Amino acid sequence: SSRWSLNGMTALVTGGTRGIGHAIVEELCGFGAKVHTCSRNEAELNNCLDEWRGKGFLVSGSVCDVSSQAHRENLIQKVTSTFNGKLDIYVNNVGANFRKPTIEYTAEDYSQMMAINLDSAFHLCQLVHPLLKASEMGSIVFISSIAGVVSLGTGTVYAASKAAINQLVKNLACEWAKDSIRSNCVVPATTNTPLVEHLLRNKKYIDEMLSRTPLGRIAEPKEISSLVAFLCLPAASYITGQVISVDGGLTVNGFQ
Ligand code: NDP
């Protein structure tokens, strides 16, 4: 039924060329949505767009560095014209991390990471608000991290930026409910993507992570994108303000 379909709906997914964002684009298209995505690398973006069109997915894309306000404004202009001033789904997926001991972060490291992870999320929400409001059933999904819930040695700046997103989601859910916009947060643990390739090769890190993960393995991007799609479905119409972990049980594991 239409409760379990995104047919005719429109979505913006940031960072769709790799990893979790790539899986989200495919998942939303699979449920019938039209998707616009972005990344910084034009060649990689065009390869993805060709591949998706070959699969019959309705995807468009533009080059955008979400840490720049000028780029964000261009992106939303593009989305406005592509989808005629209306957007049903906004997935804030882009995130980056440089791991260092806290005292070694430079001021530039700090502001760069905050710009990519948090400033982008906040300002894109401001820019996209009129489009989501026009939909009359808007849905925002943020991709946070369990690093914003528990301390995992991932670096303090990344953790703080993700924790800020976890709260932003709750406030937006309350403030924008009157505009029929829902806002939820998907919180992955270690997921098999290029972002963490170096960690996946680090046997000590992975062994420790897996020993604490009840399901005993890391996640695949599809296992994250499925929850994103569910939260955007009409079937999820009463779910807002939630921060939901997809972590194999890691964050609820006490001593065994
Ligand atoms: P990847 O690095 O594998 O992919 C990131 C995507 O975002 C790419 O398409 C990349 O393209 C794009 N991107 C990166 N920076 C920018 C930017 N400034 N502007 C526009 N596009 C950008 O990341 P993941 O898929 O692993 O991560 C996705 C989200 O999931 C992030 O928010 C991350 O923090 C979160 N997460 C990931 C976990 C993991 O273990 N993988 C665990 C928990 C959370 P390009 O570089 O060409 O711009």
Coordinates of C-alpha atoms and ligand atoms in Angstrom, one line a residue:
S1 CA 0.0 0.0 0.0
S2 CA 1.1 3.6 -0.2
R3 CA 2.0 3.5 3.5
W4 CA 5.0 1.4 2.5
S5 CA 6.0 3.3 -0.6
L6 CA 7.9 6.5 -1.5
N7 CA 6.4 6.6 -4.9
G8 CA 6.3 10.2 -6.3
M9 CA 8.2 11.6 -3.3
T10 CA 11.4 13.7 -3.7
A11 CA 14.6 13.4 -1.7
L12 CA 17.9 15.2 -1.2
V13 CA 20.7 13.0 0.1
T14 CA 24.1 14.7 0.8
G15 CA 27.3 12.7 0.0
G16 CA 25.7 10.0 -2.1
T17 CA 28.7 8.8 -4.1
R18 CA 30.2 6.4 -1.5
G19 CA 29.4 4.4 1.6
I20 CA 26.2 4.9 3.6
G21 CA 25.0 7.8 1.4
H22 CA 25.3 5.7 -1.8
A23 CA 23.2 2.9 -0.1
I24 CA 20.6 5.5 1.0
V25 CA 20.2 6.9 -2.6
E26 CA 19.6 3.3 -3.9
E27 CA 17.3 2.4 -1.0
L28 CA 15.1 5.5 -1.5
C29 CA 15.0 5.0 -5.3
G30 CA 14.0 1.4 -4.7
F31 CA 11.0 2.6 -2.7
G32 CA 10.0 4.9 -5.6
A33 CA 11.5 8.2 -4.7
K34 CA 13.2 10.7 -7.0
V35 CA 16.6 11.6 -5.5
H36 CA 19.0 14.5 -5.8
T37 CA 22.5 13.9 -4.4
C38 CA 25.8 15.7 -4.2
S39 CA 29.5 15.2 -3.5
R40 CA 32.7 17.2 -4.1
N41 CA 34.2 14.9 -6.8
E42 CA 32.5 15.5 -10.2
A43 CA 33.9 12.5 -12.0
E44 CA 32.9 10.1 -9.2
L45 CA 29.4 11.8 -9.1
N46 CA 28.9 11.4 -12.9
N47 CA 30.0 7.7 -12.7
C48 CA 27.4 7.1 -10.0
L49 CA 24.7 9.0 -11.9
D50 CA 25.4 6.8 -15.0
E51 CA 25.2 3.6 -13.0
W52 CA 21.9 4.6 -11.3
R53 CA 20.3 5.7 -14.5
G54 CA 21.3 2.3 -15.9
K55 CA 19.3 0.7 -13.1
G56 CA 16.3 2.9 -14.0
F57 CA 16.6 5.0 -10.8
L58 CA 15.5 8.7 -11.0
V59 CA 18.6 10.4 -9.7
S60 CA 20.1 13.8 -10.4
G61 CA 23.3 15.3 -8.8
S62 CA 25.4 18.3 -8.4
V63 CA 28.9 19.1 -7.2
C64 CA 28.8 20.7 -3.7
D65 CA 31.0 21.0 -0.8
V66 CA 28.5 21.2 2.1
S67 CA 31.0 23.0 4.3
S68 CA 30.7 26.1 2.2
Q69 CA 27.6 28.4 2.6
A70 CA 27.8 29.5 -1.1
H71 CA 27.8 25.9 -2.2
R72 CA 24.9 25.1 0.1
E73 CA 22.9 27.9 -1.3
N74 CA 23.6 26.7 -4.9
L75 CA 22.7 23.2 -4.0
I76 CA 19.3 24.2 -2.5
Q77 CA 18.6 26.4 -5.6
K78 CA 19.3 23.4 -7.8
V79 CA 17.0 21.2 -5.7
T80 CA 14.3 24.0 -5.7
S81 CA 14.3 24.1 -9.5
T82 CA 14.6 20.3 -10.0
F83 CA 11.7 19.5 -7.7
N84 CA 9.5 22.6 -8.3
G85 CA 10.0 24.2 -4.9
K86 CA 9.0 21.2 -2.8
L87 CA 11.0 18.5 -1.1
D88 CA 9.6 15.5 0.9
I89 CA 12.9 14.0 2.3
Y90 CA 16.2 15.6 3.4
V91 CA 18.9 13.1 4.4
N92 CA 21.9 14.8 6.1
N93 CA 24.5 12.2 5.5
V94 CA 27.9 13.9 5.0
G95 CA 30.4 13.5 7.8
A96 CA 34.2 13.4 8.2
N97 CA 36.6 12.5 10.9
F98 CA 40.3 13.0 11.5
R99 CA 41.4 11.1 14.6
K100 CA 44.0 12.7 16.9
P101 CA 44.6 13.0 20.7
T102 CA 42.6 16.1 21.8
I103 CA 45.6 18.3 22.6
E104 CA 47.0 17.8 19.1
Y105 CA 44.0 19.2 17.2
T106 CA 44.8 22.6 15.6
A107 CA 42.2 25.4 15.5
E108 CA 41.9 24.7 11.8
D109 CA 41.3 21.0 12.3
Y110 CA 38.6 21.8 14.7
S111 CA 36.8 24.4 12.6
Q112 CA 37.1 22.3 9.4
M113 CA 35.5 19.2 11.1
M114 CA 32.8 21.3 12.7
A115 CA 32.1 23.0 9.3
I116 CA 31.7 19.6 7.5
N117 CA 29.8 17.8 10.3
L118 CA 27.7 20.4 12.1
D119 CA 27.6 23.8 10.3
S120 CA 26.6 22.0 7.1
A121 CA 23.7 20.2 8.9
F122 CA 22.4 23.3 10.7
H123 CA 22.6 25.7 7.7
L124 CA 21.2 23.1 5.2
C125 CA 18.2 22.6 7.5
Q126 CA 17.6 26.4 7.5
L127 CA 17.8 26.5 3.7
V128 CA 15.7 23.4 3.1
H129 CA 12.9 24.3 5.6
P130 CA 10.6 26.1 3.1
L131 CA 10.9 23.2 0.7
L132 CA 10.0 20.6 3.4
K133 CA 7.2 22.8 4.6
A134 CA 5.8 23.0 1.1
S135 CA 5.6 19.2 1.0
E136 CA 3.2 19.1 4.0
M137 CA 4.8 15.8 5.0
G138 CA 8.5 16.6 5.2
S139 CA 11.0 14.3 6.8
I140 CA 14.6 15.0 7.9
V141 CA 17.0 12.1 8.7
F142 CA 20.4 12.9 10.1
I143 CA 23.2 10.3 10.0
S144 CA 25.0 10.7 13.3
S145 CA 27.3 8.1 15.0
I146 CA 27.4 6.1 18.2
A147 CA 30.6 8.2 18.8
G148 CA 28.1 11.0 19.7
V149 CA 26.6 8.7 22.4
V150 CA 29.5 6.8 24.0
S151 CA 33.3 7.4 24.1
L152 CA 35.0 5.1 21.5
G153 CA 38.4 6.7 21.0
T154 CA 37.2 8.2 17.7
G155 CA 38.4 11.7 18.5
T156 CA 36.6 14.4 20.6
V157 CA 35.8 16.8 17.8
Y158 CA 33.9 14.3 15.8
A159 CA 32.2 13.0 18.9
A160 CA 31.1 16.5 19.9
S161 CA 29.8 17.3 16.4
K162 CA 27.7 14.1 16.3
A163 CA 26.4 14.7 19.9
A164 CA 25.3 18.2 18.7
I165 CA 23.4 16.6 15.8
N166 CA 21.6 14.2 18.2
Q167 CA 20.2 17.2 20.0
L168 CA 19.5 19.3 16.9
V169 CA 17.2 16.5 15.7
K170 CA 15.1 16.6 18.9
N171 CA 14.7 20.4 18.9
L172 CA 13.8 20.5 15.2
A173 CA 11.2 17.8 15.8
C174 CA 9.5 20.0 18.3
E175 CA 9.9 23.4 16.5
W176 CA 8.9 22.2 13.1
A177 CA 6.1 19.7 13.9
K178 CA 3.7 22.6 13.2
D179 CA 5.0 22.7 9.7
S180 CA 4.4 18.9 9.4
I181 CA 8.1 18.2 9.3
R182 CA 9.4 15.1 11.2
S183 CA 13.1 14.9 12.2
N184 CA 14.9 11.7 13.2
C185 CA 18.5 10.5 13.6
V186 CA 20.0 7.3 12.5
V187 CA 23.1 6.4 14.6
P188 CA 25.4 3.8 13.1
A189 CA 28.3 2.0 14.7
T190 CA 31.3 0.9 12.5
T191 CA 30.0 0.4 9.0
N192 CA 31.9 -1.1 6.0
T193 CA 32.6 2.1 4.0
P194 CA 35.7 3.9 2.6
L195 CA 35.6 6.3 5.6
V196 CA 36.8 3.6 7.9
E197 CA 38.9 1.5 5.5
H198 CA 42.0 2.2 7.5
L199 CA 40.3 1.0 10.7
L200 CA 38.9 -2.1 9.1
R201 CA 42.6 -3.1 8.4
N202 CA 43.5 -2.4 12.1
K203 CA 43.1 -5.9 13.6
K204 CA 43.4 -4.7 17.2
Y205 CA 40.7 -2.1 16.8
I206 CA 38.3 -4.4 15.0
D207 CA 38.9 -7.3 17.5
E208 CA 38.0 -5.0 20.4
M209 CA 35.0 -3.5 18.6
L210 CA 33.7 -7.0 17.7
S211 CA 34.3 -8.4 21.2
R212 CA 32.0 -5.6 22.5
T213 CA 29.4 -6.0 19.7
P214 CA 26.7 -8.6 20.6
L215 CA 26.0 -9.4 16.9
G216 CA 29.8 -9.9 16.5
R217 CA 30.3 -8.1 13.1
I218 CA 30.4 -4.7 11.6
A219 CA 27.4 -3.2 9.7
E220 CA 27.0 -3.1 5.9
P221 CA 25.7 0.3 4.4
K222 CA 22.4 -1.4 3.5
E223 CA 21.7 -2.1 7.1
I224 CA 21.8 1.6 7.8
S225 CA 19.9 2.8 4.7
S226 CA 17.0 0.5 5.5
L227 CA 16.2 2.4 8.6
V228 CA 16.6 5.7 6.8
A229 CA 14.0 4.6 4.3
F230 CA 11.6 3.3 6.9
L231 CA 11.7 6.7 8.8
C232 CA 10.7 8.5 5.5
L233 CA 7.8 6.2 4.8
P234 CA 4.2 7.3 5.5
A235 CA 4.1 4.3 7.7
A236 CA 6.5 6.1 10.1
S237 CA 4.2 9.2 10.3
Y238 CA 4.1 9.3 14.1
I239 CA 7.9 8.9 14.7
T240 CA 9.7 12.2 15.3
G241 CA 12.5 13.4 17.5
Q242 CA 14.1 10.0 17.8
V243 CA 17.8 9.0 17.9
I244 CA 17.9 5.4 16.9
S245 CA 21.1 3.3 17.0
V246 CA 21.9 0.7 14.3
D247 CA 24.9 -0.8 16.2
G248 CA 24.6 -4.6 16.6
G249 CA 23.8 -4.0 20.2
L250 CA 27.1 -2.2 21.0
T251 CA 25.6 0.7 23.0
V252 CA 23.4 -1.5 25.3
N253 CA 26.2 -4.0 26.1
G254 CA 27.2 -4.0 29.7
F255 CA 29.6 -6.6 31.2
Q256 CA 29.3 -10.2 30.2
Ligands
NDP1 P1 32.4 8.0 3.2 O1 33.6 8.8 3.5 O2 32.5 6.5 2.8 O3 31.4 8.7 2.2 C1 31.2 10.1 2.4 C2 30.4 10.7 1.2 O4 30.2 12.1 1.5 C3 31.1 10.6 -0.1 O5 30.1 10.5 -1.1 C4 31.8 11.9 -0.1 O6 32.2 12.3 -1.5 C5 30.8 12.9 0.5 N1 31.4 14.0 1.1 C6 32.3 14.1 2.1 N2 32.6 15.3 2.5 C7 31.8 16.1 1.7 C8 31.5 17.5 1.7 N3 32.3 18.4 2.4 N4 30.6 18.0 0.8 C9 29.9 17.1 0.0 N5 30.1 15.8 0.0 C10 31.0 15.3 0.9 O7 31.5 8.1 4.6 P2 30.4 7.0 5.3 O8 29.5 6.6 4.3 O9 31.2 6.1 6.1 O10 29.7 8.0 6.3 C11 28.5 8.6 6.1 C12 28.0 9.2 7.4 O11 27.9 8.1 8.3 C13 28.9 10.2 8.0 O12 28.1 11.2 8.6 C14 29.6 9.4 9.1 O13 30.1 10.3 10.1 C15 28.5 8.5 9.5 N6 29.0 7.3 10.2 C16 29.8 6.4 9.5 C17 30.3 5.3 10.2 C18 31.2 4.3 9.6 O14 31.7 3.4 10.3 N7 31.4 4.3 8.3 C19 29.9 5.0 11.6 C20 29.1 6.0 12.2 C21 28.6 7.1 11.5 P3 33.4 13.4 -1.8 O15 34.5 13.0 -0.8 O16 33.8 13.1 -3.2 O17 32.9 14.7 -1.5

